[in-house]
CSV table of C-alpha atoms in Angstrom, one decimal:
chain,number,residue,atom,x,y,z
A,1,MET,CA,-2.1,6.6,-25.1
A,2,SER,CA,-1.7,10.0,-23.9
A,3,LEU,CA,2.2,11.2,-23.2
A,4,ALA,CA,1.2,11.2,-19.5
A,5,SER,CA,-0.9,8.5,-19.1
A,6,LEU,CA,0.0,5.0,-17.7
A,7,SER,CA,-0.7,1.4,-19.4
A,8,ASN,CA,-2.9,-0.9,-17.6
A,9,ASP,CA,-0.2,-3.5,-16.7
A,10,GLN,CA,2.2,-0.2,-16.0
A,11,ARG,CA,-0.4,1.4,-13.4
A,12,ASP,CA,-0.7,-2.2,-11.5
A,13,ALA,CA,3.1,-2.9,-10.7
A,14,LEU,CA,3.3,1.0,-9.6
A,15,GLN,CA,0.3,-0.5,-7.3
A,16,GLU,CA,2.0,-3.2,-5.7
A,17,LEU,CA,4.9,-1.6,-5.3
A,18,THR,CA,3.3,0.8,-3.5
A,19,ASN,CA,1.2,-1.7,-1.7
A,20,ILE,CA,4.5,-3.3,-1.2
A,21,ALA,CA,5.8,-0.3,0.6
A,22,MET,CA,2.8,1.3,2.2
A,23,GLY,CA,3.4,-2.1,4.5
A,24,GLN,CA,6.2,-1.2,5.7
A,25,ALA,CA,5.2,2.3,6.5
A,26,GLY,CA,2.0,0.7,8.7
A,27,ALA,CA,4.1,-1.1,10.4
A,28,SER,CA,6.1,1.8,11.1
A,29,LEU,CA,3.3,4.1,12.5
A,30,ALA,CA,2.3,0.8,14.6
A,31,ALA,CA,4.2,0.6,16.4
A,32,LEU,CA,4.3,4.9,16.8
A,33,LEU,CA,1.4,4.8,18.3
A,34,ASP,CA,1.1,0.9,19.5
A,35,GLU,CA,-2.5,0.4,17.3
A,36,PHE,CA,-4.0,-2.0,14.3
A,37,VAL,CA,-3.6,-0.3,12.1
A,38,ASP,CA,-6.1,-0.9,8.3
A,39,LEU,CA,-4.3,-0.3,4.6
A,40,SER,CA,-6.0,0.9,2.0
A,41,VAL,CA,-6.0,-0.5,-1.0
A,42,PRO,CA,-2.9,2.2,-3.8
A,43,ARG,CA,-4.9,5.4,-5.6
A,44,ILE,CA,-3.6,6.4,-9.0
A,45,SER,CA,-3.6,8.7,-11.5
A,46,VAL,CA,-2.1,11.0,-13.7
A,47,VAL,CA,-4.3,14.3,-13.5
A,48,GLU,CA,-3.7,17.2,-15.5
A,49,LEU,CA,-2.3,20.7,-12.8
A,50,ALA,CA,-5.4,22.5,-12.9
A,51,ASP,CA,-8.0,19.4,-12.3
A,52,LEU,CA,-5.2,18.6,-9.1
A,53,PRO,CA,-7.1,19.8,-6.1
A,54,PRO,CA,-11.0,18.5,-7.2
A,55,ALA,CA,-8.6,14.7,-7.6
A,56,LEU,CA,-6.7,15.6,-3.9
A,57,ALA,CA,-10.6,16.3,-2.5
A,58,SER,CA,-12.1,13.3,-4.2
A,59,LEU,CA,-9.4,11.2,-2.8
A,60,VAL,CA,-9.7,12.8,0.8
A,61,GLY,CA,-13.1,13.8,1.4
A,62,LYS,CA,-15.0,16.7,-0.2
A,63,THR,CA,-16.7,18.1,3.3
A,64,ASN,CA,-13.6,17.2,5.1
A,65,LEU,CA,-11.9,19.3,7.3
A,66,VAL,CA,-8.1,18.4,6.4
A,67,SER,CA,-4.3,19.3,8.0
A,68,ALA,CA,-1.5,18.2,6.4
A,69,VAL,CA,2.1,18.2,6.2
A,70,ARG,CA,4.6,18.2,2.7
A,71,GLN,CA,8.3,17.6,2.4
A,72,SER,CA,9.8,17.0,-1.2
A,73,PHE,CA,12.1,14.5,-1.9
A,74,GLN,CA,15.0,14.2,-4.8
A,75,GLY,CA,18.1,12.3,-6.0
A,76,TYR,CA,16.0,9.2,-7.7
A,77,LEU,CA,13.0,10.7,-8.0
A,78,ARG,CA,11.2,13.9,-7.2
A,79,GLY,CA,8.3,15.3,-6.4
A,80,GLU,CA,6.3,16.1,-3.0
A,81,ALA,CA,5.1,14.0,0.0
A,82,ILE,CA,2.0,15.6,1.3
A,83,ILE,CA,0.6,13.7,4.0
A,84,ILE,CA,-2.9,14.5,4.6
A,85,PHE,CA,-5.2,14.0,8.3
A,86,GLY,CA,-9.0,14.5,8.8
A,87,GLU,CA,-9.9,16.7,11.8
A,88,PRO,CA,-11.0,13.8,14.2
A,89,GLY,CA,-7.1,12.0,13.4
A,90,CYS,CA,-5.0,14.7,14.6
A,91,ARG,CA,-6.9,14.8,17.9
A,92,ALA,CA,-7.0,11.4,18.6
A,93,LEU,CA,-3.1,11.9,17.8
A,94,ALA,CA,-2.4,13.7,20.9
A,95,ASP,CA,-3.7,11.1,22.7
A,96,LEU,CA,-2.0,7.5,20.9
A,97,MET,CA,1.5,9.5,21.9
A,98,GLY,CA,0.3,10.1,25.1
A,99,PHE,CA,-0.2,13.3,25.6
A,100,GLU,CA,-2.7,14.7,28.1
A,101,GLY,CA,-5.0,17.5,28.4
A,102,GLU,CA,-4.8,19.9,26.1
A,103,LEU,CA,-2.0,20.4,23.4
A,104,GLU,CA,-1.1,23.9,21.6
A,105,GLU,CA,-0.3,24.3,18.2
A,106,SER,CA,2.7,24.1,18.7
A,107,GLY,CA,2.9,20.5,20.3
A,108,GLU,CA,0.2,19.2,17.2
A,109,ASN,CA,1.7,20.8,14.7
A,110,GLU,CA,5.1,18.4,16.2
A,111,LEU,CA,3.0,15.9,16.6
A,112,LEU,CA,1.9,16.4,12.7
A,113,LEU,CA,5.8,16.8,11.6
A,114,ASP,CA,6.8,13.1,13.2
A,115,VAL,CA,3.8,10.6,11.7
A,116,ALA,CA,4.5,12.0,8.4
A,117,ASN,CA,7.8,11.8,9.0
A,118,VAL,CA,7.5,8.4,9.2
A,119,LEU,CA,4.8,7.4,6.9
A,120,SER,CA,6.6,9.0,3.7
A,121,GLY,CA,10.2,7.8,5.2
A,122,ALA,CA,9.3,4.1,4.8
A,123,CYS,CA,7.3,4.4,2.5
A,124,LEU,CA,9.8,6.2,0.0
A,125,GLY,CA,12.2,4.2,1.8
A,126,GLY,CA,10.4,0.9,0.8
A,127,MET,CA,9.1,1.7,-2.8
A,128,MET,CA,13.4,2.6,-3.8
A,129,GLU,CA,14.1,-1.2,-2.0
A,130,GLN,CA,11.8,-3.2,-4.8
A,131,ILE,CA,13.1,-0.7,-7.0
A,132,ARG,CA,17.2,-0.7,-6.6
A,133,ALA,CA,15.6,-5.3,-5.8
A,134,PHE,CA,13.3,-5.6,-8.9
A,135,THR,CA,15.6,-3.5,-11.6
A,136,GLU,CA,18.8,-1.7,-13.0
A,137,THR,CA,19.2,1.2,-11.9
A,138,ASN,CA,21.8,3.7,-13.5
A,139,GLY,CA,23.9,4.3,-10.8
A,140,PRO,CA,22.9,4.5,-7.1
A,141,ALA,CA,19.2,4.3,-6.7
A,142,GLU,CA,19.3,7.0,-3.8
A,143,LEU,CA,16.1,9.9,-2.1
A,144,SER,CA,17.1,12.7,-0.4
A,145,PHE,CA,14.1,14.8,2.3
A,146,SER,CA,13.6,18.2,3.0
A,147,MET,CA,12.5,18.5,5.5
A,148,PRO,CA,8.7,18.1,6.7
A,149,SER,CA,7.0,20.9,7.1
A,150,VAL,CA,3.1,21.9,7.7
A,151,MET,CA,1.9,23.2,4.8
A,152,ALA,CA,-2.3,23.7,6.4
A,153,ARG,CA,-4.4,23.2,8.6
A,154,GLN,CA,-8.1,22.5,9.7
A,155,VAL,CA,-8.5,23.6,5.3
A,156,MET,CA,-11.1,21.9,2.7
A,157,ALA,CA,-8.6,19.6,1.1
A,158,GLU,CA,-9.7,21.9,-1.9
A,159,GLN,CA,-7.8,24.3,-0.5
A,160,LEU,CA,-4.2,22.2,-0.2
A,161,ILE,CA,-2.8,23.1,-3.1
A,162,ASP,CA,-3.4,26.9,-6.0
A,163,PRO,CA,-2.1,25.2,-9.0
A,164,LYS,CA,-0.8,28.4,-10.5
A,165,LYS,CA,2.1,28.0,-7.8
A,166,VAL,CA,3.5,24.9,-9.4
A,167,LYS,CA,4.8,24.3,-12.0
A,168,TRP,CA,3.8,21.6,-13.7
A,169,SER,CA,1.8,20.3,-16.4
A,170,HIS,CA,0.1,17.2,-14.9
A,171,ALA,CA,1.2,15.2,-11.7
A,172,LEU,CA,1.4,11.6,-11.2
A,173,LEU,CA,-1.1,10.8,-7.6
A,174,LEU,CA,-0.7,8.7,-5.5
A,175,GLU,CA,-2.9,8.2,-2.4
A,176,VAL,CA,-3.2,5.2,0.2
A,177,ASN,CA,-4.5,5.8,3.5
A,178,PHE,CA,-3.5,4.4,7.2
A,179,THR,CA,-6.6,4.3,9.0
A,180,ILE,CA,-6.9,3.0,13.1
A,181,LYS,CA,-10.8,2.4,13.4
A,182,ASN,CA,-11.7,3.2,16.3
A,183,ARG,CA,-10.0,5.5,17.1
A,184,ASN,CA,-11.1,8.1,14.1
A,185,PHE,CA,-7.8,8.1,12.7
A,186,ILE,CA,-7.0,8.7,9.7
A,187,ALA,CA,-3.6,9.8,7.4
A,188,HIS,CA,-3.6,9.9,3.6
A,189,LEU,CA,-0.3,9.7,2.3
A,190,THR,CA,-0.2,11.1,-1.1
A,191,MET,CA,3.0,11.8,-3.5
A,192,LEU,CA,2.9,14.1,-6.6
A,193,MET,CA,4.9,13.8,-8.9
A,194,PRO,CA,6.4,15.7,-12.3
A,195,GLU,CA,6.0,14.7,-15.6
A,196,GLU,CA,9.7,13.6,-16.0
A,197,GLY,CA,8.8,12.0,-13.0
A,198,ILE,CA,5.8,10.0,-14.9
A,199,GLU,CA,8.4,8.7,-18.1
A,200,LYS,CA,10.8,7.2,-14.9
A,201,ILE,CA,7.9,5.4,-13.8
A,202,ARG,CA,6.8,3.9,-16.7
A,203,HIS,CA,10.0,2.6,-17.5
A,204,ILE,CA,10.5,1.0,-13.7
A,205,THR,CA,7.3,-0.4,-14.0
A,206,ASP,CA,8.2,-2.1,-17.5
A,207,GLU,CA,11.0,-3.7,-15.9
A,208,PHE,CA,9.5,-4.8,-12.4
A,209,LEU,CA,6.6,-6.4,-15.4
A,210,ALA,CA,9.4,-8.0,-17.4
A,211,ALA,CA,11.0,-9.7,-14.9
A,212,PHE,CA,8.4,-12.0,-13.4
B,1,MET,CA,-4.2,-36.1,-9.7
B,2,SER,CA,-3.2,-32.0,-9.8
B,3,LEU,CA,-3.7,-30.8,-6.7
B,4,PRO,CA,-5.7,-27.3,-7.3
B,5,ILE,CA,-4.6,-24.2,-5.8
B,6,LEU,CA,-6.1,-20.7,-5.8
B,7,VAL,CA,-4.0,-17.6,-6.1
B,8,VAL,CA,-5.4,-13.8,-4.4
B,9,ASP,CA,-4.5,-11.5,-4.9
B,10,ASP,CA,-6.3,-7.7,-6.5
B,11,SER,CA,-3.0,-7.0,-8.6
B,12,ALA,CA,-1.5,-9.0,-11.7
B,13,MET,CA,1.9,-8.3,-11.1
B,14,ALA,CA,1.9,-9.9,-7.8
B,15,ARG,CA,-0.5,-13.3,-9.1
B,16,LYS,CA,2.1,-13.9,-12.0
B,17,MET,CA,5.3,-12.7,-8.9
B,18,LEU,CA,3.6,-15.5,-6.0
B,19,ILE,CA,2.9,-18.4,-9.6
B,20,LYS,CA,6.8,-17.9,-10.9
B,21,SER,CA,8.0,-18.2,-7.1
B,22,LEU,CA,6.4,-21.6,-6.2
B,23,PRO,CA,8.0,-25.2,-6.9
B,24,ALA,CA,8.7,-26.0,-10.6
B,25,ASP,CA,8.0,-29.2,-9.5
B,26,TRP,CA,4.7,-29.1,-7.9
B,27,ASP,CA,2.0,-30.8,-9.8
B,28,VAL,CA,-0.6,-28.0,-10.0
B,29,GLU,CA,-3.3,-26.8,-11.1
B,30,ILE,CA,-3.6,-23.3,-10.6
B,31,SER,CA,-6.2,-21.2,-9.9
B,32,GLN,CA,-6.6,-17.1,-10.1
B,33,ALA,CA,-9.2,-14.4,-7.9
B,34,GLU,CA,-9.3,-11.0,-8.4
B,35,ASN,CA,-10.8,-10.3,-4.8
B,36,GLY,CA,-12.5,-11.8,-1.7
B,37,VAL,CA,-15.7,-12.7,-3.4
B,38,GLU,CA,-14.2,-14.0,-6.3
B,39,ALA,CA,-11.7,-16.4,-3.8
B,40,ILE,CA,-14.5,-17.9,-1.9
B,41,GLU,CA,-16.7,-18.9,-4.8
B,42,ALA,CA,-13.7,-20.6,-6.6
B,43,TYR,CA,-13.0,-22.5,-2.9
B,44,ARG,CA,-16.8,-24.1,-2.8
B,45,ALA,CA,-15.5,-24.8,-6.6
B,46,GLY,CA,-13.5,-27.0,-5.1
B,47,LYS,CA,-10.0,-25.1,-6.7
B,48,ALA,CA,-8.5,-24.1,-3.7
B,49,ALA,CA,-6.5,-27.2,-1.6
B,50,VAL,CA,-4.3,-24.0,-0.9
B,51,MET,CA,-5.5,-21.1,-0.6
B,52,PHE,CA,-2.7,-18.1,-1.3
B,53,LEU,CA,-4.5,-15.0,-0.1
B,54,ASP,CA,-3.3,-11.9,0.0
B,55,LEU,CA,-4.7,-9.5,1.9
B,56,THR,CA,-5.2,-6.0,1.1
B,57,MET,CA,-8.1,-6.1,-1.5
B,58,PRO,CA,-11.1,-4.6,-2.0
B,59,ILE,CA,-15.2,-6.0,-2.9
B,60,LEU,CA,-13.8,-8.5,0.6
B,61,ASP,CA,-10.1,-7.9,2.2
B,62,GLY,CA,-8.5,-11.0,3.2
B,63,PHE,CA,-8.8,-10.6,6.9
B,64,GLY,CA,-13.1,-11.1,5.7
B,65,VAL,CA,-12.0,-14.5,3.8
B,66,LEU,CA,-10.7,-16.2,6.1
B,67,GLU,CA,-13.7,-15.1,8.6
B,68,ALA,CA,-16.0,-16.6,5.8
B,69,LEU,CA,-14.5,-20.3,5.0
B,70,ARG,CA,-13.8,-20.5,8.9
B,71,LYS,CA,-18.0,-20.1,9.4
B,72,GLU,CA,-17.9,-23.1,6.4
B,73,GLU,CA,-15.8,-25.0,8.5
B,74,LEU,CA,-12.7,-24.1,6.4
B,75,ASN,CA,-10.8,-26.9,4.3
B,76,SER,CA,-8.6,-25.5,2.6
B,77,MET,CA,-4.8,-24.8,3.4
B,78,VAL,CA,-4.6,-20.9,3.6
B,79,ILE,CA,-1.6,-19.5,3.4
B,80,VAL,CA,-2.1,-15.7,3.6
B,81,VAL,CA,0.4,-13.2,1.8
B,82,SER,CA,1.1,-8.7,2.4
B,83,ALA,CA,2.6,-6.5,2.1
B,84,ASP,CA,1.4,-5.9,5.8
B,85,ILE,CA,3.7,-6.5,8.4
B,86,GLN,CA,1.9,-5.2,11.5
B,87,PRO,CA,2.3,-8.0,14.1
B,88,VAL,CA,-1.4,-7.7,14.9
B,89,ALA,CA,-1.5,-8.6,11.2
B,90,GLN,CA,-0.8,-12.1,12.1
B,91,GLU,CA,-1.4,-13.0,15.0
B,92,ARG,CA,-5.1,-12.3,13.3
B,93,VAL,CA,-4.8,-14.0,10.0
B,94,LEU,CA,-3.5,-17.2,12.0
B,95,SER,CA,-5.7,-16.5,14.5
B,96,LEU,CA,-8.9,-17.4,12.1
B,97,GLY,CA,-7.2,-19.8,10.8
B,98,ALA,CA,-4.6,-19.4,7.4
B,99,ILE,CA,-1.6,-21.6,8.4
B,100,ALA,CA,1.0,-19.7,7.3
B,101,PHE,CA,2.0,-15.6,6.7
B,102,VAL,CA,4.6,-15.2,4.2
B,103,LYS,CA,5.3,-11.0,3.7
B,104,LYS,CA,5.5,-9.8,0.6
B,105,PRO,CA,7.4,-9.6,-2.0
B,106,VAL,CA,7.7,-13.5,-2.3
B,107,SER,CA,11.0,-15.4,-3.5
B,108,SER,CA,10.3,-19.0,-3.9
B,109,GLU,CA,12.6,-20.0,-0.6
B,110,LEU,CA,10.7,-18.0,1.3
B,111,ILE,CA,7.3,-20.4,-0.1
B,112,SER,CA,9.5,-23.4,-0.5
B,113,THR,CA,10.4,-23.2,3.0
B,114,VAL,CA,6.5,-23.1,4.4
B,115,LEU,CA,5.5,-25.9,1.8
B,116,LYS,CA,8.0,-28.2,3.7
B,117,GLN,CA,6.9,-26.8,7.3
B,118,TYR,CA,3.0,-27.7,6.5
B,119,GLY,CA,4.5,-31.0,4.2
B,120,VAL,CA,2.5,-29.8,1.4
B,121,ILE,CA,5.4,-30.9,-0.5
């Protein structure tokens, strides 16, 4: 096993932890949009940084145009949450939030930011809740978030991240998606963590596994 | 004779958590399934007088299992155990024939309450 990988058990535990956390995010989104939200099975991989753009593209769909919001988090865990919206979903969002007619770009950005904030806050908050409940953390297990910002509008997923601008060698890539079937809406919540985050996740999942 | 119960979840850890939260003195024979298709096979093999069913799973999800079982005149007490806490999800599984909904993470208190409520223990 290479330093930057997870064992099957660790992966399984992380998947379940994410699954529980995303349930809360899905419920928050459902309440915000007043629609039923289908939840995906979480997908987890450890990728070398150079492979990150194609890895993201294969999660999101290679040919689709997407818009994305990023928000960094730090504290107990450090990384980036990137919330990727399929293009039809962006338009559906304005409808769902009750806006009529054409929405200006600034208004649409605000919608994306609001939804992204709900998803990343609920999901990462839910993960931290599990970590506090099931593991022994040294000191307070808290996260702080940066202000979310729109990182791209209508680009190919492969173009979202320029690996040359990121100083990590590997990344833990976690993806869940939220779908509203009859509205053609999909939002992918991806979480990226650098090497030392992977180490921490291994430690956390080992504690989880030992607890059951 | 031990009661055949089936624990359905794609996560091995989630199955372990659930099994650990069952009453210690409950006389059961536990089988496990990793997805909806395996769950239906085990149900047909008579291994699921009581079924603990996750919703979000690959191949066939928990909603799909409930729909399939209903076509076969659902002869199992299904308790849905899920992180999907949307009120609509709960209504949907109950209308599809599940007897109860327990949210993840499970605890032995939550499980015992439901089992007692339905006279299973």
